[in-house]
């Protein structure tokens, strides 16, 4: 536990935290947050097609993906990369796995958390992860779970941008300007060598979201300038003193 | 136009702005906003049952409702109460009526606007108002509408709490703590003599929303104290530099 | 006004009340209700293809459809068939048209009303009718509308079954056993000579809904026997003393 | 099995059946129903913050919660309180647990059942319970499950009111007047000493729902008087002989 | 693996593939597809009420249902009927069960797949099956799952028609004309002796869908003739070179 | 009327048909379709900010926009550009306007039509246009509307891609490969000089949709190559002889 503000990202596969919220991580790290990434798997089976085509073994793939994830985390300024190594496609969660995630939530005491969209017909690992995050959030809030520990408060859960947003029923409620940290996100993406084809894709995502940032900050008359942005959907209502 | 921050509330009937966002008005007035209320009708036909039962004429009802609305507006610190007098149940909008609302939007240049829920099977005036607000917002943003005037930016539109929220498909995305201005909202509600039965109802609404404020600000472990709150649904995404 | 229970059906075109709720009309007539049907048009342009193919003129088509509607109404035991003759495809509603419907609602003081589904991409007349029904219901409830008249209470609005239910987003919340009055519905359908192809279609609809009646009254183990049924979606919550 | 009408409430935690449907239980008990409550856990970990803050042990918390639940059940006139003791936060369901719930359904042969909302991002125990209830309902209907036993019919499943209804996507389809049994619900709530802060909250819920009862039973012109009510969402369509 | 086009149907219970997509199977078989049916259970417990009422044992019921399913498959021209024998009501899926289904997907390499609706409050087996199908599809696409095997492409998943479509939130996006193979579907249905009451029901379903086929192929003016059709909901977007 | 296949695009503002379906137009023109564009306004007030900032008059703006639209239409191979000149922001539709659109539909007898998304809180002109298209489609299908004319069949209505798809509730059901005609779409976009900032935006849209095309045509393992695509949402079900 720390006096610094903290955030917790739960990423089903090694690279999700890079493509989907690398900018948010880097930005909040610069703002002084300790950002922890819970990386549930290396995405070794389902997100490493290039490596498998090259004939790598499972251990080699995992080792390469692990190195890439760690390099990306470093580029983004991640405070702590917690590797669960649950395996992917499919990702099953034992009670122990879930208790471990509860413990991370309690240790980090995040101001906010991030995870995947609620529905993803292309990728059950993603939607199952979000169910588990919500379950673990409730357990971490329970006074009777490991009594004596500091219980979790009520951190917002942001759902980061999935592939093919409309098919996932994902609707962004907030756009974050990540222009100041774009070079860091770019470096992190370039650390993921197995998925080179996604570099340009997620660069364009960030440019389109910047357009949306401008439109929503100022209408057709302009709005605030922004070159790169990320979008997030909030699950819970906000509590404020001024609108 | 002014250097002060501004807000614009569009209220179908005279009392809607009191029950549904009186706290938000009073709070932002205290925060230094000039809050304009566009009151589209006095609610003379549909929301003044007591007066009609007493045998009042239409002119008498309108006059009483007008006085009450003005008293309530004063209690809340409303900067400007713009009375459209469109008639209610049903409320029809001519092109001129809509252009007048566009002009109010341009004159006020609000930081945010407020209106009714999108769907209301009990009250077509409410849902039609919101459609018109969205249409007028787009017209006010158009550079070719009354060229030379300052066009509208992209103010958020908050949908205030309808009666029987679940039937309206209304889901709050933000809770506002109105405890500091509760006495003002109470005074404004008490200015609406024709609807005494609603005083207690909307007091309880504010108390329940305060419970939700606490839960969402701190979970089962407590959260920030709050005695009265109001909830709002945002239509548009926010644009931020920190989550 | 009457001491008898009453119901009001709002049918965009002459035959809608036959196909979609003829059983409910006949059944409630037998139960002692006075059932009024507000028939907004004869469906002369859009639902009389056979007559047009035969070279009939507009007046002839309307006259035939009017006769058929009256014969069907008689077969069902309709108490009052109020013909608005608004024209169809498209159906536009002036303020006078709407005030006339409000008056019918006040005169009838129905225990329940019926109208079309909320959404119908195939048929704007249908969905526009429902919007108008909701608007008129609110006006009829307003104490200041024609003060002195008895205001409308809060009758349920049932949405009767559209064609291609799934495309209309219509979901039945109640199934009504119309077996006892099936012969009357059959006779009414057979009065609609211009749409012979629909007789078998709506007979099968009634048989399928009977299957759903059985399933929902008794599960896989049987349920109450039922040969013909109609389904309806309720807009408003019910209020009860026993579940 | 009994000739009396019966109902079955499935409550994830010890107090849910009190806050969410205590009135329905007491009312139907007075109407002559035997009401069984399947209490899946004591809510010992997640809904007993005060006891944990006082330093109680798990056994002590469970014992206290058990006593409170039994006292509340008695106050409400519960016929049978079946305690599953599955543990909470998270609540996992083995196949044996589910078979036990199936057996309760078959033994009780309820006219209707009750459970939690389908979605609850704050509380996975709640939404998982509803999934299990639906699964067990289907198993209890299967003729090949424990052949020879009387299979379950098709009882309605009412979803009782969750906290923060709009976030759960819960929409009431029926309001029940619980005014005649309010003192019993009040007594049952007061038996739950660990959650004193909820007494006033759920009293206000009942008062707000009474307002909705009135509005839906009679519109703006009055409606039937009602001081306390509970709302429920039906999952299945009803089958009726009169609307 | 084969040069022929292939399809894969995943049917929770023995008869689902007959009622829900028997026409699609027979039609594609005639078109030259090898159609594989993965039959997860015989529906022995939940869909064989008549047999249980006759006092059959579990083994007898399974044996009869197995014979019927095989006869129906033969009538439809099924290429391969893969029997999983997982048991029904409830149907649980071990990791091995899922891996077996992944293997079937890889072996078949289907052009399209079929499964149940996403939501079914009456039948958890159905909706759980669809979740598993989506999960297994993703696993079968993963290059690191059994490396060296041919990975699965991106076959469409069609959801076949459930009972009571509106309650399941199922919306057909495509209608298939099965008139040319109706006699085969009829024969297959008649092979299911335990569910005689469903023969007429699903015949009417096919006739109603034929009406929808006609309406959507040609409007009120006619459309292409069609006597029997089946409807399907697509989960994924199509990719085309002409609209 | 013509023996050639035809399509009809209904575009609220002059440039919508370029950004949103320029590729589909050019592609189908190359495939031999006569593509008609009904351009309801020049987008003179709301989509010409640059021209207004330069001090142009309304007539000048309209004239420039008209020229640009015609140049773009030519670049795309549009067969007929029907200019309605209804004015924009807000766009109101008289009965005559609607009858004119009905006439265009009947004259063109399109194989498919295109219009805007159903919901657009940013742009009422867009969503109102779609309502009118659906209404006019139904009128054009009515045998009694201008009897003697050939009635409209049942053309699919594709909703083209709006800005900020997720906010509009727009979900693509089909992706069209427009790579072969990309240079034509590019030329058409470059004809719209008033909205230079959108050239790059819609280029990226086409590149992202190409990625989705690939993913949906072949999964993670590749899919068919595609450099530029457009996405569309279908309103109506398809009717087919093979899946």
Tab-separated table of N, CA, C and O in Angstrom, chain E residues 156-217:
chain	number	residue	atom	x	y	z
E	156	UNK	N	-19.392	-18.278	-39.960
E	156	UNK	CA	-20.560	-17.651	-39.354
E	156	UNK	C	-21.165	-18.614	-38.332
E	156	UNK	O	-21.099	-19.831	-38.528
E	157	UNK	N	-21.755	-18.058	-37.275
E	157	UNK	CA	-22.547	-18.874	-36.356
E	157	UNK	C	-23.997	-18.414	-36.469
E	157	UNK	O	-24.323	-17.273	-36.137
E	158	UNK	N	-24.832	-19.282	-36.995
E	158	UNK	CA	-26.254	-18.993	-37.081
E	158	UNK	C	-26.946	-19.539	-35.842
E	158	UNK	O	-26.703	-20.683	-35.442
E	159	UNK	N	-27.807	-18.733	-35.250
E	159	UNK	CA	-28.601	-19.194	-34.112
E	159	UNK	C	-29.954	-19.633	-34.648
E	159	UNK	O	-30.682	-18.847	-35.251
E	160	UNK	N	-30.267	-20.901	-34.448
E	160	UNK	CA	-31.549	-21.372	-34.993
E	160	UNK	C	-32.713	-20.969	-34.100
E	160	UNK	O	-32.526	-20.443	-33.011
E	161	UNK	N	-33.914	-21.189	-34.614
E	161	UNK	CA	-35.096	-20.628	-33.954
E	161	UNK	C	-35.440	-21.350	-32.672
E	161	UNK	O	-35.714	-22.546	-32.662
E	162	UNK	N	-35.496	-20.608	-31.550
E	162	UNK	CA	-35.910	-21.200	-30.286
E	162	UNK	C	-37.433	-21.217	-30.196
E	162	UNK	O	-38.131	-20.609	-31.020
E	163	UNK	N	-37.919	-21.906	-29.210
E	163	UNK	CA	-39.334	-21.834	-28.864
E	163	UNK	C	-39.589	-20.457	-28.255
E	163	UNK	O	-38.746	-19.934	-27.556
E	164	UNK	N	-40.731	-19.834	-28.570
E	164	UNK	CA	-41.074	-18.528	-27.992
E	164	UNK	C	-39.967	-17.507	-28.243
E	164	UNK	O	-39.353	-16.980	-27.303
E	165	UNK	N	-39.757	-17.221	-29.490
E	165	UNK	CA	-38.632	-16.387	-29.925
E	165	UNK	C	-38.506	-15.079	-29.166
E	165	UNK	O	-37.400	-14.645	-28.842
E	166	UNK	N	-39.642	-14.437	-28.921
E	166	UNK	CA	-39.574	-13.095	-28.323
E	166	UNK	C	-39.040	-13.140	-26.903
E	166	UNK	O	-38.372	-12.194	-26.453
E	167	UNK	N	-39.315	-14.203	-26.177
E	167	UNK	CA	-38.808	-14.324	-24.807
E	167	UNK	C	-37.306	-14.562	-24.798
E	167	UNK	O	-36.646	-14.351	-23.778
E	168	UNK	N	-36.763	-15.030	-25.897
E	168	UNK	CA	-35.344	-15.366	-25.953
E	168	UNK	C	-34.514	-14.232	-26.554
E	168	UNK	O	-33.290	-14.342	-26.649
E	169	UNK	N	-35.174	-13.176	-26.979
E	169	UNK	CA	-34.437	-12.072	-27.591
E	169	UNK	C	-33.806	-12.474	-28.911
E	169	UNK	O	-32.788	-11.931	-29.308
E	170	UNK	N	-34.415	-13.434	-29.582
E	170	UNK	CA	-33.879	-13.928	-30.844
E	170	UNK	C	-34.554	-13.193	-32.006
E	170	UNK	O	-35.765	-13.071	-32.039
E	171	UNK	N	-33.745	-12.715	-32.938
E	171	UNK	CA	-34.270	-11.929	-34.066
E	171	UNK	C	-33.678	-12.462	-35.355
E	171	UNK	O	-32.466	-12.371	-35.564
E	172	UNK	N	-34.499	-13.014	-36.231
E	172	UNK	CA	-33.932	-13.629	-37.441
E	172	UNK	C	-33.347	-12.583	-38.391
E	172	UNK	O	-33.973	-11.555	-38.650
E	173	UNK	N	-32.171	-12.848	-38.908
E	173	UNK	CA	-31.579	-11.955	-39.905
E	173	UNK	C	-31.606	-12.567	-41.293
E	173	UNK	O	-31.283	-11.898	-42.266
E	174	UNK	N	-32.002	-13.832	-41.381
E	174	UNK	CA	-32.057	-14.459	-42.701
E	174	UNK	C	-33.128	-15.555	-42.690
E	174	UNK	O	-33.308	-16.260	-41.691
E	175	UNK	N	-33.868	-15.634	-43.792
E	175	UNK	CA	-34.831	-16.719	-43.974
E	175	UNK	C	-34.367	-17.594	-45.125
E	175	UNK	O	-33.983	-17.092	-46.183
E	176	UNK	N	-34.423	-18.893	-44.904
E	176	UNK	CA	-33.967	-19.870	-45.881
E	176	UNK	C	-35.169	-20.635	-46.413
E	176	UNK	O	-35.951	-21.193	-45.630
E	177	UNK	N	-35.310	-20.678	-47.709
E	177	UNK	CA	-36.409	-21.413	-48.336
E	177	UNK	C	-36.101	-22.916	-48.288
E	177	UNK	O	-35.142	-23.379	-48.897
E	178	UNK	N	-36.914	-23.650	-47.527
E	178	UNK	CA	-36.669	-25.093	-47.408
E	178	UNK	C	-37.760	-25.902	-48.114
E	178	UNK	O	-37.892	-27.118	-47.885
E	179	UNK	N	-38.526	-25.229	-48.935
E	179	UNK	CA	-39.602	-25.938	-49.648
E	179	UNK	C	-39.089	-27.185	-50.386
E	179	UNK	O	-39.729	-28.252	-50.293
E	180	UNK	N	-37.966	-27.091	-51.094
E	180	UNK	CA	-37.522	-28.260	-51.866
E	180	UNK	C	-37.218	-29.493	-51.017
E	180	UNK	O	-37.223	-30.606	-51.540
E	181	UNK	N	-36.947	-29.286	-49.737
E	181	UNK	CA	-36.570	-30.440	-48.907
E	181	UNK	C	-37.579	-30.692	-47.800
E	181	UNK	O	-37.280	-31.383	-46.816
E	182	UNK	N	-38.757	-30.122	-47.947
E	182	UNK	CA	-39.733	-30.241	-46.859
E	182	UNK	C	-40.055	-31.689	-46.499
E	182	UNK	O	-40.172	-32.052	-45.322
E	183	UNK	N	-40.178	-32.527	-47.505
E	183	UNK	CA	-40.528	-33.916	-47.200
E	183	UNK	C	-39.468	-34.585	-46.331
E	183	UNK	O	-39.782	-35.429	-45.481
E	184	UNK	N	-38.234	-34.184	-46.525
E	184	UNK	CA	-37.176	-34.755	-45.684
E	184	UNK	C	-37.285	-34.262	-44.241
E	184	UNK	O	-37.106	-35.024	-43.295
E	185	UNK	N	-37.549	-32.979	-44.076
E	185	UNK	CA	-37.704	-32.472	-42.704
E	185	UNK	C	-38.902	-33.137	-42.048
E	185	UNK	O	-38.854	-33.492	-40.869
E	186	UNK	N	-39.965	-33.313	-42.814
E	186	UNK	CA	-41.168	-33.936	-42.273
E	186	UNK	C	-40.850	-35.370	-41.806
E	186	UNK	O	-41.230	-35.785	-40.711
E	187	UNK	N	-40.131	-36.075	-42.628
E	187	UNK	CA	-39.755	-37.444	-42.267
E	187	UNK	C	-38.888	-37.461	-41.007
E	187	UNK	O	-39.057	-38.300	-40.123
E	188	UNK	N	-37.978	-36.524	-40.919
E	188	UNK	CA	-37.102	-36.475	-39.751
E	188	UNK	C	-37.903	-36.150	-38.498
E	188	UNK	O	-37.694	-36.748	-37.429
E	189	UNK	N	-38.846	-35.224	-38.618
E	189	UNK	CA	-39.675	-34.890	-37.459
E	189	UNK	C	-40.465	-36.113	-37.027
E	189	UNK	O	-40.610	-36.388	-35.829
E	190	UNK	N	-40.968	-36.842	-38.015
E	190	UNK	CA	-41.796	-37.999	-37.679
E	190	UNK	C	-40.974	-39.145	-37.080
E	190	UNK	O	-41.540	-40.085	-36.497
E	191	UNK	N	-39.671	-39.051	-37.213
E	191	UNK	CA	-38.811	-40.038	-36.556
E	191	UNK	C	-38.749	-39.807	-35.045
E	191	UNK	O	-38.370	-40.707	-34.296
E	192	UNK	N	-39.108	-38.607	-34.606
E	192	UNK	CA	-39.048	-38.293	-33.179
E	192	UNK	C	-40.394	-38.638	-32.542
E	192	UNK	O	-41.214	-37.769	-32.296
E	193	UNK	N	-40.573	-39.907	-32.207
E	193	UNK	CA	-41.870	-40.369	-31.730
E	193	UNK	C	-42.240	-39.884	-30.344
E	193	UNK	O	-43.403	-39.864	-29.972
E	194	UNK	N	-41.233	-39.479	-29.579
E	194	UNK	CA	-41.528	-39.044	-28.221
E	194	UNK	C	-42.142	-37.654	-28.152
E	194	UNK	O	-42.620	-37.225	-27.119
E	195	UNK	N	-42.110	-36.941	-29.240
E	195	UNK	CA	-42.577	-35.551	-29.198
E	195	UNK	C	-43.551	-35.277	-30.343
E	195	UNK	O	-43.427	-34.296	-31.068
E	196	UNK	N	-44.535	-36.158	-30.468
E	196	UNK	CA	-45.506	-36.064	-31.556
E	196	UNK	C	-46.195	-34.706	-31.609
E	196	UNK	O	-46.462	-34.156	-32.678
E	197	UNK	N	-46.450	-34.144	-30.408
E	197	UNK	CA	-47.167	-32.873	-30.356
E	197	UNK	C	-46.405	-31.738	-31.033
E	197	UNK	O	-46.956	-30.684	-31.291
E	198	UNK	N	-45.128	-31.959	-31.303
E	198	UNK	CA	-44.342	-30.882	-31.908
E	198	UNK	C	-44.363	-30.922	-33.435
E	198	UNK	O	-43.934	-29.971	-34.079
E	199	UNK	N	-44.827	-32.022	-34.011
E	199	UNK	CA	-44.831	-32.102	-35.480
E	199	UNK	C	-45.628	-30.958	-36.084
E	199	UNK	O	-45.169	-30.245	-36.963
E	200	UNK	N	-46.861	-30.809	-35.593
E	200	UNK	CA	-47.699	-29.754	-36.159
E	200	UNK	C	-47.164	-28.371	-35.816
E	200	UNK	O	-47.246	-27.445	-36.611
E	201	UNK	N	-46.657	-28.274	-34.599
E	201	UNK	CA	-46.136	-26.972	-34.176
E	201	UNK	C	-45.038	-26.486	-35.127
E	201	UNK	O	-45.072	-25.357	-35.612
E	202	UNK	N	-44.078	-27.345	-35.426
E	202	UNK	CA	-42.965	-26.910	-36.264
E	202	UNK	C	-43.322	-26.865	-37.745
E	202	UNK	O	-42.643	-26.203	-38.534
E	203	UNK	N	-44.381	-27.556	-38.121
E	203	UNK	CA	-44.890	-27.374	-39.484
E	203	UNK	C	-45.437	-25.953	-39.636
E	203	UNK	O	-45.152	-25.262	-40.622
E	204	UNK	N	-46.189	-25.514	-38.635
E	204	UNK	CA	-46.712	-24.146	-38.676
E	204	UNK	C	-45.594	-23.111	-38.609
E	204	UNK	O	-45.658	-22.079	-39.259
E	205	UNK	N	-44.579	-23.386	-37.799
E	205	UNK	CA	-43.432	-22.469	-37.770
E	205	UNK	C	-42.895	-22.281	-39.190
E	205	UNK	O	-42.644	-21.159	-39.641
E	206	UNK	N	-42.730	-23.383	-39.895
E	206	UNK	CA	-42.165	-23.312	-41.253
E	206	UNK	C	-43.097	-22.562	-42.200
E	206	UNK	O	-42.643	-21.848	-43.104
E	207	UNK	N	-44.398	-22.703	-41.999
E	207	UNK	CA	-45.343	-21.980	-42.856
E	207	UNK	C	-45.343	-20.482	-42.560
E	207	UNK	O	-45.410	-19.660	-43.481
E	208	UNK	N	-45.244	-20.135	-41.289
E	208	UNK	CA	-45.196	-18.706	-40.946
E	208	UNK	C	-43.918	-18.075	-41.483
E	208	UNK	O	-43.929	-16.962	-42.001
E	209	UNK	N	-42.814	-18.786	-41.357
E	209	UNK	CA	-41.545	-18.237	-41.845
E	209	UNK	C	-41.578	-18.129	-43.368
E	209	UNK	O	-40.925	-17.248	-43.945
E	210	UNK	N	-42.321	-18.992	-44.028
E	210	UNK	CA	-42.466	-18.868	-45.479
E	210	UNK	C	-43.193	-17.571	-45.817
E	210	UNK	O	-42.841	-16.872	-46.772
E	211	UNK	N	-44.197	-17.236	-45.030
E	211	UNK	CA	-44.880	-15.952	-45.215
E	211	UNK	C	-43.886	-14.799	-45.070
E	211	UNK	O	-43.891	-13.846	-45.858
E	212	UNK	N	-43.011	-14.889	-44.086
E	212	UNK	CA	-42.027	-13.833	-43.876
E	212	UNK	C	-41.019	-13.797	-45.021
E	212	UNK	O	-40.535	-12.735	-45.405
E	213	UNK	N	-40.696	-14.981	-45.511
E	213	UNK	CA	-39.806	-15.045	-46.674
E	213	UNK	C	-40.411	-14.260	-47.835
E	213	UNK	O	-39.768	-13.424	-48.464
E	214	UNK	N	-41.682	-14.543	-48.085
E	214	UNK	CA	-42.340	-13.857	-49.197
E	214	UNK	C	-42.386	-12.349	-48.973
E	214	UNK	O	-42.064	-11.569	-49.878
E	215	UNK	N	-42.777	-11.965	-47.793
E	215	UNK	CA	-42.894	-10.533	-47.509
E	215	UNK	C	-41.562	-9.820	-47.686
E	215	UNK	O	-41.491	-8.712	-48.234
E	216	UNK	N	-40.477	-10.449	-47.236
E	216	UNK	CA	-39.179	-9.786	-47.314
E	216	UNK	C	-38.536	-9.903	-48.683
E	216	UNK	O	-37.590	-9.184	-48.983
E	217	UNK	N	-39.047	-10.809	-49.496
E	217	UNK	CA	-38.483	-10.892	-50.851
E	217	UNK	C	-39.277	-10.047	-51.834
E	217	UNK	O	-38.808	-9.792	-52.935
